[in-house]
Amino acid sequence: MRDFDSLPSADGVWSGLRGLDGQPCAIVVSQGNMAWVGAPEAMPAIYAGMPRHDGGGALVSPGLVDCHTHLVYGGQRAHEFAMRLAGASYEQLARAGGGIVSSVRATREASEDALFESASRRLQCLLDEGVCAIEIKSGYGLALEHERKQLRVARRLAGAHGVTVRATFLGAHTLPPEYAGRSGEYIDRVCKEMLPALHEEGLVDAVDVFCERIAFSLAETEQVFEAAQALNIPVKLHAEQLSDMGGAALAARHGALSCDHLEHLSGDGIRAMQAAGTVAVLLPGAYYTLRDTCLPPIEALREAGVPMAVATDHNPGTSPALSLLLMANMACTLFRLTVPEAIAGITTHAARALGLEQSFGVLAAGRPANFVLWDLADAAELAYWFGQRPVRGIVRNGKLARTPSGAA
Ligand code: NIG
Ligand code: FE
C-alpha cells in the first residue's frame, strides 16, 4: 500500500466531466478543497492558469459514504453461514453462544496490529470502489481494553488511508459471556466506565446500541443514550431488525443521527424519525444474508419524507459485503428504492447519517475534494451493474488516490 501522504495532490482544474445529471461539469481543486464546481463555460478566469486534469468524458459523483460498518474484527464466521443454510436462524445461533459472541472471542485474541492489517485489506476494497468516508463501529471487544483496541484501529485506518472515519462506540452490542444474567451491571459499566474513558481518549464520534430481544432492552438503550448525551456525543441505533422494540421512536426522541436496519419499523417509529430528522439507514446486505422476508416499510418512509441511506453493514455474521455499489443495487432490487434514491442513499443521506452533511455527499465549493470518476454513460448504471467496478479515477481528501487514465 502506498503511503497516503505521498500521493499526488489533486489540485487543479478538472474538466471533461459530466455530472450525475449528464451535463458537462468542471471542478476546481485548490489546497485539497473544491474551490469551484459548475458548468465549464462559467468557470471564473482566475482559475485558467491552474494545472489541468482531463476527465476524458467520465461521469463524476461525490465520494461515496458507507455509513454503517463493523469493519474491525478478528476471524470470520463462514461456518455460521453454512449452519444457517442448513436451517439454523441468526437468533438460534446467537442464543447458542455463536453469533456476535464468537467474533468477540476472536477479536479479544487478536492484537491491534493484526486487526489493523485485516481491516485494512477490507477497507481497501471499499476505497477502490470510491468510498471516501466510512463509519466503523466497535462492539466486538465488549471490555474496555478490547473496545479501545478496535476504536484505535479505526483511527489508524483513517490516517493510513486518508479516508474520513467516524468511529462509533457500540459497547452495547451484545452481553459478553462473563456478564451472563447481569445485563444491568454490564450496561452500568458501559455507561460509567467504558464510554467516559474512551471519550476522554478522543476515540468516540457517536454511540450505538443493538436494541433487540437478543441484545439490549429499551430501558437499557435509553440508559446508554443518556450517558452519551451527558458527554454531548450523538447517538444512533440498531433498531427493529428482528422485532418491533420501539427503539426507533426512542432514538428519535434522543435526536439520533440515524436508525439502522428497520425491517420491523412501526408507523410510530416513522413519525418520530420524521419529526426528529433522523436518517433511516437501510442494510440490504444483512436482509439478504439472513434471507429475511420482512421488508422495511420503504413506501411509508418515502411518504413521510424520512431520508433513506444505504450502507454495507459490513460484519462477519450478517453482511460480509465489501461493495457499496452492490448494496445500492440490492436496495433497488430487494427494497424497491428508485435509482436516484439509491444514489442519494450512498452519498447525501449517508453523509447526513454520520453528521457529515456539511463536508460530504454533494459536489460543492468549500468542501474537501472527494469525488469519483466513473466509466459510465449514465448515472443509473451506478445501481445497475453488479460485480464490476467501473471506477476510472478517485480524488480522496484532496489527493489523487487513483489516477484517471487519460488525465493530464
Ligand atoms: O448490524 N445487528 C447487530 N449487529 C450486526 C451483526 C453483527 C454480527 O452478527 O456479528 C448487524 O447486522
Ligand atoms: Fe450493524
PDB file of N, CA and C in Angstrom, residues 190-249:
ATOM      1  N   VAL A 190     -20.729  -0.019  30.801  1.00  0.00           N
ATOM      2  CA  VAL A 190     -20.646   0.683  29.511  1.00  0.00           C
ATOM      3  C   VAL A 190     -20.783   2.179  29.732  1.00  0.00           C
ATOM      4  N   CYS A 191     -21.781   2.549  30.561  1.00  0.00           N
ATOM      5  CA  CYS A 191     -22.108   3.974  30.735  1.00  0.00           C
ATOM      6  C   CYS A 191     -21.126   4.693  31.647  1.00  0.00           C
ATOM      7  N   LYS A 192     -20.700   4.002  32.701  1.00  0.00           N
ATOM      8  CA  LYS A 192     -19.926   4.725  33.733  1.00  0.00           C
ATOM      9  C   LYS A 192     -18.425   4.566  33.577  1.00  0.00           C
ATOM     10  N   GLU A 193     -18.014   3.492  32.894  1.00  0.00           N
ATOM     11  CA  GLU A 193     -16.563   3.276  32.797  1.00  0.00           C
ATOM     12  C   GLU A 193     -16.078   3.350  31.351  1.00  0.00           C
ATOM     13  N   MET A 194     -16.650   2.494  30.501  1.00  0.00           N
ATOM     14  CA  MET A 194     -16.107   2.376  29.142  1.00  0.00           C
ATOM     15  C   MET A 194     -16.297   3.660  28.340  1.00  0.00           C
ATOM     16  N   LEU A 195     -17.530   4.131  28.257  1.00  0.00           N
ATOM     17  CA  LEU A 195     -17.792   5.312  27.421  1.00  0.00           C
ATOM     18  C   LEU A 195     -17.005   6.543  27.881  1.00  0.00           C
ATOM     19  N   PRO A 196     -17.040   6.884  29.186  1.00  0.00           N
ATOM     20  CA  PRO A 196     -16.269   8.076  29.593  1.00  0.00           C
ATOM     21  C   PRO A 196     -14.783   7.935  29.289  1.00  0.00           C
ATOM     22  N   ALA A 197     -14.207   6.746  29.518  1.00  0.00           N
ATOM     23  CA  ALA A 197     -12.765   6.568  29.285  1.00  0.00           C
ATOM     24  C   ALA A 197     -12.442   6.711  27.801  1.00  0.00           C
ATOM     25  N   LEU A 198     -13.222   6.080  26.950  1.00  0.00           N
ATOM     26  CA  LEU A 198     -12.928   6.111  25.505  1.00  0.00           C
ATOM     27  C   LEU A 198     -13.184   7.505  24.932  1.00  0.00           C
ATOM     28  N   HIS A 199     -14.185   8.169  25.476  1.00  0.00           N
ATOM     29  CA  HIS A 199     -14.462   9.555  25.069  1.00  0.00           C
ATOM     30  C   HIS A 199     -13.288  10.450  25.441  1.00  0.00           C
ATOM     31  N   GLU A 200     -12.824  10.279  26.645  1.00  0.00           N
ATOM     32  CA  GLU A 200     -11.675  11.052  27.146  1.00  0.00           C
ATOM     33  C   GLU A 200     -10.446  10.883  26.244  1.00  0.00           C
ATOM     34  N   GLU A 201     -10.318   9.682  25.685  1.00  0.00           N
ATOM     35  CA  GLU A 201      -9.175   9.405  24.804  1.00  0.00           C
ATOM     36  C   GLU A 201      -9.426   9.875  23.369  1.00  0.00           C
ATOM     37  N   GLY A 202     -10.564  10.496  23.131  1.00  0.00           N
ATOM     38  CA  GLY A 202     -10.853  11.033  21.795  1.00  0.00           C
ATOM     39  C   GLY A 202     -11.165   9.956  20.772  1.00  0.00           C
ATOM     40  N   LEU A 203     -11.705   8.835  21.227  1.00  0.00           N
ATOM     41  CA  LEU A 203     -11.913   7.713  20.310  1.00  0.00           C
ATOM     42  C   LEU A 203     -13.360   7.556  19.858  1.00  0.00           C
ATOM     43  N   VAL A 204     -14.263   8.414  20.349  1.00  0.00           N
ATOM     44  CA  VAL A 204     -15.695   8.178  20.108  1.00  0.00           C
ATOM     45  C   VAL A 204     -16.350   9.359  19.386  1.00  0.00           C
ATOM     46  N   ASP A 205     -16.871   9.102  18.186  1.00  0.00           N
ATOM     47  CA  ASP A 205     -17.613  10.146  17.454  1.00  0.00           C
ATOM     48  C   ASP A 205     -19.118   9.988  17.610  1.00  0.00           C
ATOM     49  N   ALA A 206     -19.568   8.783  17.916  1.00  0.00           N
ATOM     50  CA  ALA A 206     -21.005   8.532  18.105  1.00  0.00           C
ATOM     51  C   ALA A 206     -21.156   7.272  18.949  1.00  0.00           C
ATOM     52  N   VAL A 207     -22.367   7.081  19.467  1.00  0.00           N
ATOM     53  CA  VAL A 207     -22.654   5.902  20.302  1.00  0.00           C
ATOM     54  C   VAL A 207     -23.854   5.165  19.713  1.00  0.00           C
ATOM     55  N   ASP A 208     -23.733   3.847  19.651  1.00  0.00           N
ATOM     56  CA  ASP A 208     -24.770   2.994  19.061  1.00  0.00           C
ATOM     57  C   ASP A 208     -25.115   1.900  20.072  1.00  0.00           C
ATOM     58  N   VAL A 209     -26.316   1.321  19.922  1.00  0.00           N
ATOM     59  CA  VAL A 209     -26.755   0.205  20.764  1.00  0.00           C
ATOM     60  C   VAL A 209     -27.481  -0.775  19.845  1.00  0.00           C
ATOM     61  N   PHE A 210     -27.384  -2.060  20.149  1.00  0.00           N
ATOM     62  CA  PHE A 210     -28.209  -3.061  19.462  1.00  0.00           C
ATOM     63  C   PHE A 210     -29.415  -3.301  20.370  1.00  0.00           C
ATOM     64  N   CYS A 211     -30.542  -2.685  20.013  1.00  0.00           N
ATOM     65  CA  CYS A 211     -31.766  -2.790  20.806  1.00  0.00           C
ATOM     66  C   CYS A 211     -32.580  -3.934  20.210  1.00  0.00           C
ATOM     67  N   GLU A 212     -32.593  -5.055  20.892  1.00  0.00           N
ATOM     68  CA  GLU A 212     -33.242  -6.247  20.311  1.00  0.00           C
ATOM     69  C   GLU A 212     -33.442  -7.263  21.415  1.00  0.00           C
ATOM     70  N   ARG A 213     -34.353  -8.214  21.221  1.00  0.00           N
ATOM     71  CA  ARG A 213     -34.601  -9.201  22.286  1.00  0.00           C
ATOM     72  C   ARG A 213     -33.375 -10.088  22.524  1.00  0.00           C
ATOM     73  N   ILE A 214     -32.465 -10.223  21.538  1.00  0.00           N
ATOM     74  CA  ILE A 214     -31.231 -10.980  21.803  1.00  0.00           C
ATOM     75  C   ILE A 214     -30.087 -10.063  22.230  1.00  0.00           C
ATOM     76  N   ALA A 215     -30.397  -8.788  22.451  1.00  0.00           N
ATOM     77  CA  ALA A 215     -29.327  -7.855  22.833  1.00  0.00           C
ATOM     78  C   ALA A 215     -29.805  -7.024  24.035  1.00  0.00           C
ATOM     79  N   PHE A 216     -30.132  -5.736  23.823  1.00  0.00           N
ATOM     80  CA  PHE A 216     -30.482  -4.885  24.961  1.00  0.00           C
ATOM     81  C   PHE A 216     -31.899  -4.318  24.849  1.00  0.00           C
ATOM     82  N   SER A 217     -32.488  -4.106  26.045  1.00  0.00           N
ATOM     83  CA  SER A 217     -33.878  -3.645  26.121  1.00  0.00           C
ATOM     84  C   SER A 217     -33.950  -2.149  25.821  1.00  0.00           C
ATOM     85  N   LEU A 218     -35.194  -1.698  25.727  1.00  0.00           N
ATOM     86  CA  LEU A 218     -35.446  -0.277  25.508  1.00  0.00           C
ATOM     87  C   LEU A 218     -34.894   0.562  26.680  1.00  0.00           C
ATOM     88  N   ALA A 219     -35.119   0.078  27.904  1.00  0.00           N
ATOM     89  CA  ALA A 219     -34.662   0.842  29.077  1.00  0.00           C
ATOM     90  C   ALA A 219     -33.135   0.895  29.104  1.00  0.00           C
ATOM     91  N   GLU A 220     -32.487  -0.212  28.752  1.00  0.00           N
ATOM     92  CA  GLU A 220     -31.012  -0.222  28.737  1.00  0.00           C
ATOM     93  C   GLU A 220     -30.485   0.698  27.623  1.00  0.00           C
ATOM     94  N   THR A 221     -31.176   0.663  26.505  1.00  0.00           N
ATOM     95  CA  THR A 221     -30.782   1.545  25.400  1.00  0.00           C
ATOM     96  C   THR A 221     -30.859   3.000  25.845  1.00  0.00           C
ATOM     97  N   GLU A 222     -31.931   3.322  26.531  1.00  0.00           N
ATOM     98  CA  GLU A 222     -32.099   4.715  26.966  1.00  0.00           C
ATOM     99  C   GLU A 222     -31.002   5.120  27.953  1.00  0.00           C
ATOM    100  N   GLN A 223     -30.631   4.195  28.794  1.00  0.00           N
ATOM    101  CA  GLN A 223     -29.551   4.488  29.757  1.00  0.00           C
ATOM    102  C   GLN A 223     -28.247   4.830  29.015  1.00  0.00           C
ATOM    103  N   VAL A 224     -27.946   4.072  27.966  1.00  0.00           N
ATOM    104  CA  VAL A 224     -26.723   4.344  27.199  1.00  0.00           C
ATOM    105  C   VAL A 224     -26.849   5.691  26.476  1.00  0.00           C
ATOM    106  N   PHE A 225     -28.022   5.964  25.923  1.00  0.00           N
ATOM    107  CA  PHE A 225     -28.229   7.246  25.228  1.00  0.00           C
ATOM    108  C   PHE A 225     -28.022   8.421  26.205  1.00  0.00           C
ATOM    109  N   GLU A 226     -28.550   8.253  27.417  1.00  0.00           N
ATOM    110  CA  GLU A 226     -28.406   9.356  28.389  1.00  0.00           C
ATOM    111  C   GLU A 226     -26.942   9.586  28.743  1.00  0.00           C
ATOM    112  N   ALA A 227     -26.205   8.502  28.859  1.00  0.00           N
ATOM    113  CA  ALA A 227     -24.771   8.633  29.157  1.00  0.00           C
ATOM    114  C   ALA A 227     -24.059   9.339  28.003  1.00  0.00           C
ATOM    115  N   ALA A 228     -24.438   8.994  26.778  1.00  0.00           N
ATOM    116  CA  ALA A 228     -23.807   9.617  25.601  1.00  0.00           C
ATOM    117  C   ALA A 228     -24.140  11.108  25.573  1.00  0.00           C
ATOM    118  N   GLN A 229     -25.403  11.404  25.836  1.00  0.00           N
ATOM    119  CA  GLN A 229     -25.817  12.806  25.739  1.00  0.00           C
ATOM    120  C   GLN A 229     -25.203  13.665  26.829  1.00  0.00           C
ATOM    121  N   ALA A 230     -24.957  13.056  27.967  1.00  0.00           N
ATOM    122  CA  ALA A 230     -24.288  13.808  29.040  1.00  0.00           C
ATOM    123  C   ALA A 230     -22.894  14.231  28.589  1.00  0.00           C
ATOM    124  N   LEU A 231     -22.323  13.503  27.653  1.00  0.00           N
ATOM    125  CA  LEU A 231     -20.989  13.841  27.134  1.00  0.00           C
ATOM    126  C   LEU A 231     -21.079  14.550  25.784  1.00  0.00           C
ATOM    127  N   ASN A 232     -22.318  14.875  25.388  1.00  0.00           N
ATOM    128  CA  ASN A 232     -22.531  15.560  24.094  1.00  0.00           C
ATOM    129  C   ASN A 232     -22.122  14.741  22.884  1.00  0.00           C
ATOM    130  N   ILE A 233     -22.306  13.449  22.967  1.00  0.00           N
ATOM    131  CA  ILE A 233     -21.952  12.572  21.841  1.00  0.00           C
ATOM    132  C   ILE A 233     -23.252  12.164  21.129  1.00  0.00           C
ATOM    133  N   PRO A 234     -23.300  12.303  19.799  1.00  0.00           N
ATOM    134  CA  PRO A 234     -24.523  11.912  19.091  1.00  0.00           C
ATOM    135  C   PRO A 234     -24.782  10.404  19.154  1.00  0.00           C
ATOM    136  N   VAL A 235     -26.055  10.037  19.041  1.00  0.00           N
ATOM    137  CA  VAL A 235     -26.412   8.613  19.138  1.00  0.00           C
ATOM    138  C   VAL A 235     -27.037   8.121  17.838  1.00  0.00           C
ATOM    139  N   LYS A 236     -27.019   6.803  17.689  1.00  0.00           N
ATOM    140  CA  LYS A 236     -27.697   6.115  16.591  1.00  0.00           C
ATOM    141  C   LYS A 236     -28.102   4.743  17.107  1.00  0.00           C
ATOM    142  N   LEU A 237     -28.880   4.008  16.346  1.00  0.00           N
ATOM    143  CA  LEU A 237     -29.408   2.753  16.912  1.00  0.00           C
ATOM    144  C   LEU A 237     -29.585   1.662  15.862  1.00  0.00           C
ATOM    145  N   HIS A 238     -29.179   0.418  16.241  1.00  0.00           N
ATOM    146  CA  HIS A 238     -29.593  -0.784  15.514  1.00  0.00           C
ATOM    147  C   HIS A 238     -31.031  -1.043  15.985  1.00  0.00           C
ATOM    148  N   ALA A 239     -31.989  -0.706  15.144  1.00  0.00           N
ATOM    149  CA  ALA A 239     -33.381  -0.697  15.611  1.00  0.00           C
ATOM    150  C   ALA A 239     -34.297  -1.565  14.752  1.00  0.00           C
ATOM    151  N   GLU A 240     -35.169  -2.258  15.398  1.00  0.00           N
ATOM    152  CA  GLU A 240     -36.251  -3.036  14.754  1.00  0.00           C
ATOM    153  C   GLU A 240     -35.743  -3.941  13.633  1.00  0.00           C
ATOM    154  N   GLN A 241     -34.617  -4.632  13.889  1.00  0.00           N
ATOM    155  CA  GLN A 241     -34.111  -5.548  12.858  1.00  0.00           C
ATOM    156  C   GLN A 241     -34.876  -6.873  12.878  1.00  0.00           C
ATOM    157  N   LEU A 242     -35.046  -7.435  14.092  1.00  0.00           N
ATOM    158  CA  LEU A 242     -35.685  -8.749  14.189  1.00  0.00           C
ATOM    159  C   LEU A 242     -37.099  -8.651  14.751  1.00  0.00           C
ATOM    160  N   SER A 243     -37.377  -7.536  15.446  1.00  0.00           N
ATOM    161  CA  SER A 243     -38.708  -7.356  16.033  1.00  0.00           C
ATOM    162  C   SER A 243     -38.935  -5.864  16.264  1.00  0.00           C
ATOM    163  N   ASP A 244     -40.197  -5.490  16.501  1.00  0.00           N
ATOM    164  CA  ASP A 244     -40.503  -4.076  16.771  1.00  0.00           C
ATOM    165  C   ASP A 244     -40.372  -3.828  18.269  1.00  0.00           C
ATOM    166  N   MET A 245     -39.223  -3.262  18.654  1.00  0.00           N
ATOM    167  CA  MET A 245     -38.962  -2.992  20.079  1.00  0.00           C
ATOM    168  C   MET A 245     -39.360  -1.565  20.453  1.00  0.00           C
ATOM    169  N   GLY A 246     -39.713  -0.758  19.470  1.00  0.00           N
ATOM    170  CA  GLY A 246     -39.965   0.661  19.754  1.00  0.00           C
ATOM    171  C   GLY A 246     -38.669   1.454  19.866  1.00  0.00           C
ATOM    172  N   GLY A 247     -37.594   0.873  19.405  1.00  0.00           N
ATOM    173  CA  GLY A 247     -36.285   1.531  19.535  1.00  0.00           C
ATOM    174  C   GLY A 247     -36.153   2.778  18.677  1.00  0.00           C
ATOM    175  N   ALA A 248     -36.728   2.734  17.482  1.00  0.00           N
ATOM    176  CA  ALA A 248     -36.561   3.878  16.574  1.00  0.00           C
ATOM    177  C   ALA A 248     -37.188   5.138  17.185  1.00  0.00           C
ATOM    178  N   ALA A 249     -38.370   4.997  17.773  1.00  0.00           N
ATOM    179  CA  ALA A 249     -39.043   6.162  18.363  1.00  0.00           C
ATOM    180  C   ALA A 249     -38.212   6.701  19.534  1.00  0.00           C
TER     181      ALA A 249
END
